[in-house]
Coordinates of C-alpha atoms and ligand atoms in Angstrom, one line a residue:
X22 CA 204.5 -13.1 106.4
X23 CA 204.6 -10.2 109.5
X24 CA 201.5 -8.1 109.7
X25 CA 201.7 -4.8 108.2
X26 CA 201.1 -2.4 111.6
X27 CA 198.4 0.4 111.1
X28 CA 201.2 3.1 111.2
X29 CA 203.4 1.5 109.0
X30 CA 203.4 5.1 106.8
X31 CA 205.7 6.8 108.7
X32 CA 207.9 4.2 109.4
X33 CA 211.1 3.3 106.7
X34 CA 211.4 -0.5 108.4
X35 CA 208.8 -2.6 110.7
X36 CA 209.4 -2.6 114.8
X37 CA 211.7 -5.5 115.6
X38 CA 210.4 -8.5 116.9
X39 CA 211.5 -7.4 120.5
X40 CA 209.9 -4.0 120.4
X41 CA 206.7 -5.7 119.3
X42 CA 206.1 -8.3 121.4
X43 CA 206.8 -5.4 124.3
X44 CA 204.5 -3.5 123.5
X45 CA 201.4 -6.0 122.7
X46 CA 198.8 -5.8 124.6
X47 CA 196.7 -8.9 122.8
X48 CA 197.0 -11.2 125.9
X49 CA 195.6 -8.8 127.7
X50 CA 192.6 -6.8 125.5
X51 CA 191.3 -9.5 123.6
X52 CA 188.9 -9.9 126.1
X53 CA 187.5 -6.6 125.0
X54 CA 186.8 -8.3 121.7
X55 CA 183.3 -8.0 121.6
X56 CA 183.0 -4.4 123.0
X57 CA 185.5 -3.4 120.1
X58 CA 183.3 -4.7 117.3
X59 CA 180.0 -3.3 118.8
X60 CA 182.0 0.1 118.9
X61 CA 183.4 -0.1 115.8
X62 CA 179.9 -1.3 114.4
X63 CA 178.2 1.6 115.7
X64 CA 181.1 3.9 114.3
X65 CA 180.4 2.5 110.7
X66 CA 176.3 3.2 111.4
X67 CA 177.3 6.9 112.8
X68 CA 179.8 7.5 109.7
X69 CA 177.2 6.2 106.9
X70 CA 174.2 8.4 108.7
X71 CA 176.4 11.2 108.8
X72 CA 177.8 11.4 105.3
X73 CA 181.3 11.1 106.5
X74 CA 181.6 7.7 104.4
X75 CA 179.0 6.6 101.8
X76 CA 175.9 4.9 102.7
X77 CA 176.9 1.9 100.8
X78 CA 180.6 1.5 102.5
X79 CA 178.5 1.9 105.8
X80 CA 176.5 -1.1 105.1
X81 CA 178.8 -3.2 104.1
X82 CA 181.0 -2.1 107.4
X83 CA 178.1 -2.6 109.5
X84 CA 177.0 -6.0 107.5
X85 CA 180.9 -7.1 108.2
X86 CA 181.4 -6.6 111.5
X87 CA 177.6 -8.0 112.4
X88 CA 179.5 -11.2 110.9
X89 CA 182.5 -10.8 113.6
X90 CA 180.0 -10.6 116.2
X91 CA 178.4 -14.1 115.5
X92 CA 182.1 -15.6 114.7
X93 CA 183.4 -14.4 117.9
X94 CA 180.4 -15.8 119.8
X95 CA 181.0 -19.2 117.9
X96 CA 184.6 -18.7 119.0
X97 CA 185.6 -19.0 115.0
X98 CA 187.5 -15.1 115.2
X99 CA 191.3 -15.6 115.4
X100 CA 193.7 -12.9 116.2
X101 CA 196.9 -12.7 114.9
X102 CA 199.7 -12.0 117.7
X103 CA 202.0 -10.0 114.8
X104 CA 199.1 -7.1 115.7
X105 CA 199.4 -5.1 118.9
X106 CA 196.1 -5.2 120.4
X107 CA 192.6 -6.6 119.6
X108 CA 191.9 -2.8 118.1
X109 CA 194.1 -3.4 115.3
X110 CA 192.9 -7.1 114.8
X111 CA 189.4 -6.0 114.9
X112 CA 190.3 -3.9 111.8
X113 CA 192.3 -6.1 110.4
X114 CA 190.2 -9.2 109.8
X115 CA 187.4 -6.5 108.9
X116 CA 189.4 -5.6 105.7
X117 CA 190.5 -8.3 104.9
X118 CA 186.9 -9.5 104.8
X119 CA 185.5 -6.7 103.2
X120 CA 188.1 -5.0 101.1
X121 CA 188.4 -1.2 100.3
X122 CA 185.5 -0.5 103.0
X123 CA 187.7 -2.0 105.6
X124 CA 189.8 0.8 105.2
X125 CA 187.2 3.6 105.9
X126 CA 186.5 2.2 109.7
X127 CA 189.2 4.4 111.6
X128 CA 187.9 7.8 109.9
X129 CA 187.5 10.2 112.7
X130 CA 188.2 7.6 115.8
X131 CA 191.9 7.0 117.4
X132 CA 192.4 4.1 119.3
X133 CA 192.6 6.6 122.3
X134 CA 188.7 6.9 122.3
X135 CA 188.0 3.3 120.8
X136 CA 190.1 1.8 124.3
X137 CA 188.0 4.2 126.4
X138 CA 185.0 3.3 125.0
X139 CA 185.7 -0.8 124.6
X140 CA 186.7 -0.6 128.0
X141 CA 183.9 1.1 129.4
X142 CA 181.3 -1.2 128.3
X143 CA 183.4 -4.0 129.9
X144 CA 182.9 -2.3 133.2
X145 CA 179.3 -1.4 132.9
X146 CA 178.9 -5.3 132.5
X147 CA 181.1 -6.0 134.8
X148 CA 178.8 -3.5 137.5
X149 CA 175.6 -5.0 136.8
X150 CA 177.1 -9.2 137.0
X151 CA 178.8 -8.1 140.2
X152 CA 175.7 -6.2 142.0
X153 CA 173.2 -9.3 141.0
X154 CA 176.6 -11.4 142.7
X155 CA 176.0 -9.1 145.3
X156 CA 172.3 -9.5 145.4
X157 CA 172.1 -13.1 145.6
X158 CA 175.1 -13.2 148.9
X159 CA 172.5 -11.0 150.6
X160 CA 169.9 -13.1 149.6
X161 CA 171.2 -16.0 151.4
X162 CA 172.4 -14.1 154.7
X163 CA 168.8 -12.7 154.4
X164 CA 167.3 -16.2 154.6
X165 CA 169.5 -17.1 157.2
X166 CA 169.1 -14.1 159.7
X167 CA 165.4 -14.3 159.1
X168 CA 165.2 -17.7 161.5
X169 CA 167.8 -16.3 164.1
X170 CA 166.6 -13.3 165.2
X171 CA 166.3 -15.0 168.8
X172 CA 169.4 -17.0 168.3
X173 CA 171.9 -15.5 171.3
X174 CA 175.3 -15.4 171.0
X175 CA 178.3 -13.5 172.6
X176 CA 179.3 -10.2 170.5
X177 CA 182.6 -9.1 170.3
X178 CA 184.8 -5.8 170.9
X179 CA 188.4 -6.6 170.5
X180 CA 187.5 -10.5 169.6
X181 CA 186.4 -10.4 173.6
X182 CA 182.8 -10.6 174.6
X183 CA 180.9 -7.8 174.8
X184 CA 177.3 -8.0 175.0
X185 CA 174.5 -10.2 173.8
X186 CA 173.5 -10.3 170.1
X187 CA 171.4 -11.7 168.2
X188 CA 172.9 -14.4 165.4
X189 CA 170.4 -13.1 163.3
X190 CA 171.2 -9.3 164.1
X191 CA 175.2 -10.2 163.1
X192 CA 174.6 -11.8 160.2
X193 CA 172.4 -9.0 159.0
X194 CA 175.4 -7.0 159.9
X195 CA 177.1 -8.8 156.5
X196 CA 173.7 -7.7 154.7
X197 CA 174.7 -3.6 155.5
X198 CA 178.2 -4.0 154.4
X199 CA 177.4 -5.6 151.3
X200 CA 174.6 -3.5 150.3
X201 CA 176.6 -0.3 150.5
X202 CA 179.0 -2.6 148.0
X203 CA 175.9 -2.9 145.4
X204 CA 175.4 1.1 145.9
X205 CA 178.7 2.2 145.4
X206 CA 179.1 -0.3 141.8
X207 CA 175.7 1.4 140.8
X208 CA 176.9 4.5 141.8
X209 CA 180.2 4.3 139.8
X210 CA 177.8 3.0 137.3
X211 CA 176.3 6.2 136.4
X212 CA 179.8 8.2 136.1
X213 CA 181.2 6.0 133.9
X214 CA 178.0 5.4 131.4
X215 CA 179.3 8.7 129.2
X216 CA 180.6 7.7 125.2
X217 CA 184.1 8.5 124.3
X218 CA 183.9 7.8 120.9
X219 CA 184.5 11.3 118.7
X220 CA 186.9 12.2 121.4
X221 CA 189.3 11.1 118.6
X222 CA 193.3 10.8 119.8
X223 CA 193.3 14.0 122.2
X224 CA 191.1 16.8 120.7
X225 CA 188.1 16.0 119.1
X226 CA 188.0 15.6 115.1
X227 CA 186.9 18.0 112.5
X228 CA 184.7 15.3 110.5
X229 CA 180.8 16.0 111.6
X230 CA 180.6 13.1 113.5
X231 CA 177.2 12.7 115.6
X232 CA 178.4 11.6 118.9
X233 CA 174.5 11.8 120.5
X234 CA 174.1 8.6 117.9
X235 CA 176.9 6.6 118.5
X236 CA 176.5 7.4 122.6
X237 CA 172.7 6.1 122.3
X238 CA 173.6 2.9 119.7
X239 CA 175.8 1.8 122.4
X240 CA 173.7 2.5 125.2
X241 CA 175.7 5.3 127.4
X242 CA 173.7 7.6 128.6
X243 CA 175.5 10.3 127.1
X244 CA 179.1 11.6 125.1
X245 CA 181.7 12.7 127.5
X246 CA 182.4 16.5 127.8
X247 CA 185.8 17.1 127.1
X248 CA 187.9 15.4 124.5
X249 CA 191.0 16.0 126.2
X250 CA 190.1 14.9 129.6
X251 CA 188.1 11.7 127.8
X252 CA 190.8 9.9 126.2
X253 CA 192.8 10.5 129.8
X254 CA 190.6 9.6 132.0
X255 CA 190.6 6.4 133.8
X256 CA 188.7 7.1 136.6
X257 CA 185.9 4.8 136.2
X258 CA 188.5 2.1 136.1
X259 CA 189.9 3.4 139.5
X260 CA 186.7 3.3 140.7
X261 CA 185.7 0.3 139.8
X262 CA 188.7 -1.0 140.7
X263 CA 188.1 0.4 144.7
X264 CA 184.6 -1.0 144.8
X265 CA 186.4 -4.2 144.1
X266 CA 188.8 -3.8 146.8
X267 CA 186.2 -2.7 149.4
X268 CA 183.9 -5.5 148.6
X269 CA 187.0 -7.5 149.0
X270 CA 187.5 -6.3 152.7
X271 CA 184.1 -7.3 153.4
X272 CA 184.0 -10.4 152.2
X273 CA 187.6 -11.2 153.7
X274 CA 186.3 -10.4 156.6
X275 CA 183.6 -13.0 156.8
X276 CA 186.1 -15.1 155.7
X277 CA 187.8 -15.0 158.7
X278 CA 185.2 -14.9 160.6
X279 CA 184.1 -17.9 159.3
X280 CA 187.9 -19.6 159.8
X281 CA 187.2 -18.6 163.4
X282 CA 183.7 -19.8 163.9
X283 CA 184.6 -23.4 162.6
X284 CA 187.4 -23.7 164.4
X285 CA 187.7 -26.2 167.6
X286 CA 188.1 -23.3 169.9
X287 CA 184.7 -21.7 168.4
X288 CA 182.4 -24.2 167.2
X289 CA 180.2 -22.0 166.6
X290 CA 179.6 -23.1 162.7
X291 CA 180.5 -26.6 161.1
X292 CA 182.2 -26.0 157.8
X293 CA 180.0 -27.9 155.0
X294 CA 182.0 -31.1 153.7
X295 CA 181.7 -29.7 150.0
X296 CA 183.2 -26.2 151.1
X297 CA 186.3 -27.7 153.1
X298 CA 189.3 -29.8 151.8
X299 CA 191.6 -32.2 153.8
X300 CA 195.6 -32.7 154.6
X301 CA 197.9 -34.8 153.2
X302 CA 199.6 -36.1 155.9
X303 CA 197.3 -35.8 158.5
X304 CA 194.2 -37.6 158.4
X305 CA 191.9 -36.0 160.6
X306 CA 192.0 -32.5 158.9
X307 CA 189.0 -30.8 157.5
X308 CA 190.3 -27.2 156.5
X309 CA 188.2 -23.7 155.8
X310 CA 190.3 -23.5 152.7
X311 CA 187.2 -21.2 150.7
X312 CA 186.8 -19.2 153.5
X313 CA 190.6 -18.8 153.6
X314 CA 191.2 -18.3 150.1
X315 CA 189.0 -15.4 149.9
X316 CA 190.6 -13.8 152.8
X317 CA 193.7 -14.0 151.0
X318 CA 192.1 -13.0 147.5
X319 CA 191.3 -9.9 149.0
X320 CA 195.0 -9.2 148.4
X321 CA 194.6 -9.2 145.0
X322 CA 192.2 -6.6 144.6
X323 CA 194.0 -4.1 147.2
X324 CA 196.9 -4.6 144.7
X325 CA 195.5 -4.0 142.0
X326 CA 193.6 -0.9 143.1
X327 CA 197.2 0.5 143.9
X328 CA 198.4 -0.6 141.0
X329 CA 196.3 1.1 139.2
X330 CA 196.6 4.4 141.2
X331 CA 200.3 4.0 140.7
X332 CA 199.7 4.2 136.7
X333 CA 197.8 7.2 136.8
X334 CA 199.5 9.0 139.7
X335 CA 202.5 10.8 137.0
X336 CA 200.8 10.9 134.0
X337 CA 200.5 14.1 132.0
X338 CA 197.5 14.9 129.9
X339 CA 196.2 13.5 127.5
X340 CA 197.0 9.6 126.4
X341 CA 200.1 7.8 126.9
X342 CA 201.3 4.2 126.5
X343 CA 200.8 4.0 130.4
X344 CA 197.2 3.6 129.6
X345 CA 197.4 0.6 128.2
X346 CA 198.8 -0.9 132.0
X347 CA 195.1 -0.1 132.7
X348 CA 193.2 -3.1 131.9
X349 CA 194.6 -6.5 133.8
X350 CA 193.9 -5.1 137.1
X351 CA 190.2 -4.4 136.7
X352 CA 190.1 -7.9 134.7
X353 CA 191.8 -9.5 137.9
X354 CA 189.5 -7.6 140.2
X355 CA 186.6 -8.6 138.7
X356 CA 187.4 -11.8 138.5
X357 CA 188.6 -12.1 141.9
X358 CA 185.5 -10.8 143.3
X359 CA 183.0 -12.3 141.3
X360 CA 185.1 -16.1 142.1
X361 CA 184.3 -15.2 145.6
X362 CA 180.7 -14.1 145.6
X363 CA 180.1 -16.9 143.8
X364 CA 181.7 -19.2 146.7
X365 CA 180.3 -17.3 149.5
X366 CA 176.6 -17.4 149.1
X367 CA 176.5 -21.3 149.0
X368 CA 179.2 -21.5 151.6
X369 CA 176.6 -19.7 154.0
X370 CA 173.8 -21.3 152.9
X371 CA 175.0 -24.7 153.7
X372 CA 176.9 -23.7 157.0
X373 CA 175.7 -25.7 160.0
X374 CA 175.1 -23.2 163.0
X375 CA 175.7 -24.5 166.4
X376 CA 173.4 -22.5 168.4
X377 CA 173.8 -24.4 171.4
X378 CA 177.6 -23.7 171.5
X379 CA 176.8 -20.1 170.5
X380 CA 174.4 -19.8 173.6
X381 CA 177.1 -21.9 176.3
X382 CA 180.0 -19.3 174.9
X383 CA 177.7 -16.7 176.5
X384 CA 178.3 -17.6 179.9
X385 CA 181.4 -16.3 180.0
X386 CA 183.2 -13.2 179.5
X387 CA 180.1 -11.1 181.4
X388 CA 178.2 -10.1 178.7
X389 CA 175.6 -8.7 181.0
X390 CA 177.8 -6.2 182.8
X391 CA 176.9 -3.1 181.2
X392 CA 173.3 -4.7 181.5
X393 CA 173.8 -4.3 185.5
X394 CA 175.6 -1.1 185.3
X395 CA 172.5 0.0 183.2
X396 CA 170.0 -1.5 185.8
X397 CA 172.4 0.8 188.8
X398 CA 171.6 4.3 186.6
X399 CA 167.8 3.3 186.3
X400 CA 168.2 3.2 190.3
X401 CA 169.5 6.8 190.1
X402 CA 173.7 6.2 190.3
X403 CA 175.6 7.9 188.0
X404 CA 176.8 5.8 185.2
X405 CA 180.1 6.2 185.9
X406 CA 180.0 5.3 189.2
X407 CA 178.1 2.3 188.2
X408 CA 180.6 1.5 185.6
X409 CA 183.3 0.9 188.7
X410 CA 180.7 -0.6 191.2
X411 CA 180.0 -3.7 188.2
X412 CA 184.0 -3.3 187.3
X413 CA 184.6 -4.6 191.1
X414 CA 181.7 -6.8 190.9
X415 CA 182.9 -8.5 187.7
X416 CA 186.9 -8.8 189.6
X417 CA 185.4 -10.2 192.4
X418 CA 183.4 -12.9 190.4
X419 CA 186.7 -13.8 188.6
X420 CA 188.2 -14.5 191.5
X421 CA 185.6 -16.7 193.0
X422 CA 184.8 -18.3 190.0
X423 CA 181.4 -17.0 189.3
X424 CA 178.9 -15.5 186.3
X425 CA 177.1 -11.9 187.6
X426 CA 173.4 -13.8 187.3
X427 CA 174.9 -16.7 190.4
X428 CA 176.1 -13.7 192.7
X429 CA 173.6 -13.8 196.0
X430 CA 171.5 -11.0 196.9
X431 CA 174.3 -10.3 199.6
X432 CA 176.9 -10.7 198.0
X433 CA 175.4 -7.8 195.5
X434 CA 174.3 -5.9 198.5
X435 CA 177.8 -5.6 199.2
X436 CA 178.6 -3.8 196.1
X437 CA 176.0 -1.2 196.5
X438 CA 172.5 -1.1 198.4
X439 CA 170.8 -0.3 195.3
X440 CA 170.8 -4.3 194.1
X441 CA 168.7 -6.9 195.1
X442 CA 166.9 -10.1 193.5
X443 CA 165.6 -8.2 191.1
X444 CA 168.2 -7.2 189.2
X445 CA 169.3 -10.8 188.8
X446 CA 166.1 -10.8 186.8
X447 CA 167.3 -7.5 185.3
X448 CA 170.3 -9.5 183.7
X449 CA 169.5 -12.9 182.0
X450 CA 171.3 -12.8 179.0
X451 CA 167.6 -12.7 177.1
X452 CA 166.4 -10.2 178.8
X453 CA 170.2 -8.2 177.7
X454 CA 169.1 -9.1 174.5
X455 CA 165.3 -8.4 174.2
X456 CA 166.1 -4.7 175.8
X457 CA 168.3 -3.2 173.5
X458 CA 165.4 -2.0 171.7
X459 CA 167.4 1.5 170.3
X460 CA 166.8 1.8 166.4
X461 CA 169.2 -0.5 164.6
X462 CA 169.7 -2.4 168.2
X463 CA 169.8 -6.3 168.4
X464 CA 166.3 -6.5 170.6
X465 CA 164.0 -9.1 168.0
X466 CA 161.4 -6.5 166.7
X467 CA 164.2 -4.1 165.9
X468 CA 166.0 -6.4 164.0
X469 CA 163.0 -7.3 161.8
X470 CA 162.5 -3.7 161.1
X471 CA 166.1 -3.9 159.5
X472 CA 165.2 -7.1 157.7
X473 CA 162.4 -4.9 156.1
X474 CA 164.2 -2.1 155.7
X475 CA 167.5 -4.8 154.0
X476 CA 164.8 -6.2 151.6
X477 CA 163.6 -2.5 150.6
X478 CA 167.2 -1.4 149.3
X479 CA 168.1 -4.7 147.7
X480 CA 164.4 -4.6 145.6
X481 CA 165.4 -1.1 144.6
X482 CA 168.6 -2.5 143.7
X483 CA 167.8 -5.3 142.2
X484 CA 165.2 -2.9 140.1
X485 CA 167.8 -0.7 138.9
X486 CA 170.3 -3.4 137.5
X487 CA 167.7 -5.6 135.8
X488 CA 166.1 -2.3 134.4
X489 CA 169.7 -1.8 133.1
X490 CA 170.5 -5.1 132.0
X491 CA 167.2 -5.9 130.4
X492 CA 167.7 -1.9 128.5
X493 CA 171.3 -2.9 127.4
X494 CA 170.0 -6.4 125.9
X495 CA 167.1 -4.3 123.8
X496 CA 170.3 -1.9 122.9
X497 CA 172.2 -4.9 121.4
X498 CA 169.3 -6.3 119.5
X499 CA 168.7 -2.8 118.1
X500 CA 172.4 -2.8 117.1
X501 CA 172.6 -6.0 115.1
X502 CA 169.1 -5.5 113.4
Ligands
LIG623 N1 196.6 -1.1 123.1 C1 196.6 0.3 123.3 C2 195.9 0.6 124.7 O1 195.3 -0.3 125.2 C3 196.0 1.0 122.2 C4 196.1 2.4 122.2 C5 197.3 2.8 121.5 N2 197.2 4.2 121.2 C6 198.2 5.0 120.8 N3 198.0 6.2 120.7 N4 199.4 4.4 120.5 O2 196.0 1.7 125.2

């Protein structure tokens, strides 16, 4: 027998069978199963304090959908597909369970504020499992950059050599990126910790609902302001949703560095066997196919960011069926992401570094040339004037064959007076690399100060999401008490 639909009232026959499997959004939401009875269970507590329903009907609310939380845990809660969304099943299987009471649930809450609010404390979890993803990636980069501080290898401008680095000092790069990553999730965090539930469909509702109480059962830090702009409001998806994307950039990057740096051409890295996967027709093959895959993912999550954009971009005040387009892209971004932090940190850990390759590959490309340049200015030239003296020094090496550090003493004489053996000295790739002692440089000591300074943000991070999640688990307990 079909469902009866919540709205069935107004309506003189049922949707057709077209109409409501367009407009479902089961497939999609019932992932917010949980959220929706915790909601809905801190509803029925709010509505029994307040007076708004009896005491009693509260209870027995509250003692019913405490039951939906367990069977939904033991995976014994089935939703019918005849319902449009995991909202209405919630209900639903509530009244049936619990009779007449069942029926009190949706006084003074619309769906519009119920999705808000469901959907919110998907993100919020989402935010913390992602940051401790996060956490743990640095963690490993950490450990790894900690032992190569006086690893050299070429660094690039342009995918050309540059100058000197440290292996440690680029891996530690990676550490930067993602630790702006964890601050921008915690940041969004904070926005989108705000209650939506009394905003009601659009305008608030004229029962005395206490929206401090519901806000603090479910752990926000707060209601939201303005009812209108609350039920509209998708924001913290969108942000969410960018964070995603960006974190995405970052780790497609690495990715492809890390297709690079195990390639034949590199060898700077060899793959781990349990990170790679073969051909089928040609035998010898061992493929970056993680590393590659999460370049690609990163696809994903810059599509769903604009697809999500897109929804939003036309869409008059206050809810509208749009809305409801909101939800697979954050699910698919935070999938996507989380897939790949989880693949990344091991992928580093295990990755065999070949500093000896990494040190040959510094021979060429004249990583020391602004080194010598430098070394010319310290003698009193001008820099730019230095800057062409090396520039012909560097044409002329090309031609013959050389590195700047085999050029004789005449032979630099004959560039400017101002060289002499000494400035061979001057520009051994170590010494490049020991000098570039500027805050943030790549010299050894500087790059421990950021390994200090890397450690300091993540323990504050780390700090602030297992304050959160440890609060948030007390919040829960309190709730099913
Ligand atoms: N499944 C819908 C959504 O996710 C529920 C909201 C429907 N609200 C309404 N006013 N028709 O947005």
């Amino acid at each position: 027998m079909a469902e009866k639909q919540l709205w069935s009232g107004r309506f003189a026959e049922g949707p057709s069978e077209a109409t409501l499997s367009f407009t479902s959004s089961l497939s999609v939401d019932t992932r917010l199963a949980w959220y929706d009875i915790a909601g809905s269970l801190a509803h029925a507590i709010m509505l029994g304090e307040t007076g708004i329903i009896g005491k009693d009907e509260s209870e027995v609310l509250a003692k019913g959908l405490k039951q939906l939380l367990t069977d939904l845990e033991s995976g014994e809660l089935d939703f019918s597909t005849e319902l449009e969304d995991v909202h209405t099943n919630v209900e639903h299987i509530l009244t049936q369970r619990v009779g007449e009471a069942g029926k009190r649930l949706h006084t003074a809450r619309s769906r519009n504020d119920q999705v808000s609010t469901d959907f919110r404390m998907f993100v919020r979890d989402a935010v913390l499992e992602i940051v401790t993803l996060l956490l743990e990636v640095q963690n490993v980069l950490i450990a790894r950059a900690e032992k190569e501080t006086g690893t050299i290898m070429p660094g690039f401008t342009h995918l050309q050599h540059a100058q000197p680095v440290s292996l440690g000092f680029h891996l530690l790069a990676h550490v930067f990126r993602l630790q702006r990553d964890a601050e921008r999730f915690l940041d969004a965090y904070k926005r989108l910790n705000q209650c939506p539930l009394g905003a009601g469909a659009l305008a608030g509702t004229g029962h005395p609902v206490d929206r401090e109480l519901t806000s603090a059962l479910l752990g926000f830090d707060r209601p939201t302001d303005n009812a209108m702009d609350t039920v509209s409001d998708r924001d913290f998806a969108l942000e969410f949703a960018y964070d995603c994307a960006q974190a995405m950039v970052h780790l497609s990057s690495m990715g492809e560095e890390l297709v690079l740096w195990t390639s034949p051409e590199f060898r700077f890295a060899e793959m781990p066997d349990a990170f790679a996967t073969g051909s089928s027709i040609m035998p010898q093959k061992k493929n970056p196919d993680v590393a590659e895959l999460v370049r690609g993912r990163s696809s994903l999550a810059i599509g769903n960011l604009m697809q999500l954009l897109t929804v939003m971009k036309g869409l008059p005040l206050s809810y509208n069926r749009d809305l409801q387009e909101d939800k697979g892209s954050v699910f698919s971004s935070y999938e996507t992401l989380s897939t790949c932090l989880f693949m990344i940190g091991p992928m580093y850990r295990d990755l065999d570094f070949n500093r000896e390759r990494m040190a040959q590959a510094c021979a060429d490309g004249f990583l020391n040339a602004t080194d010598l340049a430098d070394h010319l200015v310290r003698r009193g030239m001008p820099f730019r004037q230095a800057h062409e003296v090396v520039g012909a020094a560097v044409q002329h090496c090309v031609k013959k064959g050389k590195r700047l550090e085999s050029l004789t003493v005449k032979e630099l004489k004959g560039f400017s007076e101002l060289l002499d053996k000494e400035s061979l000295e001057y520009i051994s790739l170590d010494a490049c690399l020991r000098r570039r002692t500027s805050a943030g440089g790549t010299a050894p000591e500087r790059v421990e100060e950021q390994l200090v300074s890397a450690k300091a943000i993540m323990g504050s991070h780390r700090a602030e999401c297992e304050g959160e999640v440890a609060r948030l688990y007390e919040v829960w307990e309190d709730l099913r008490k």
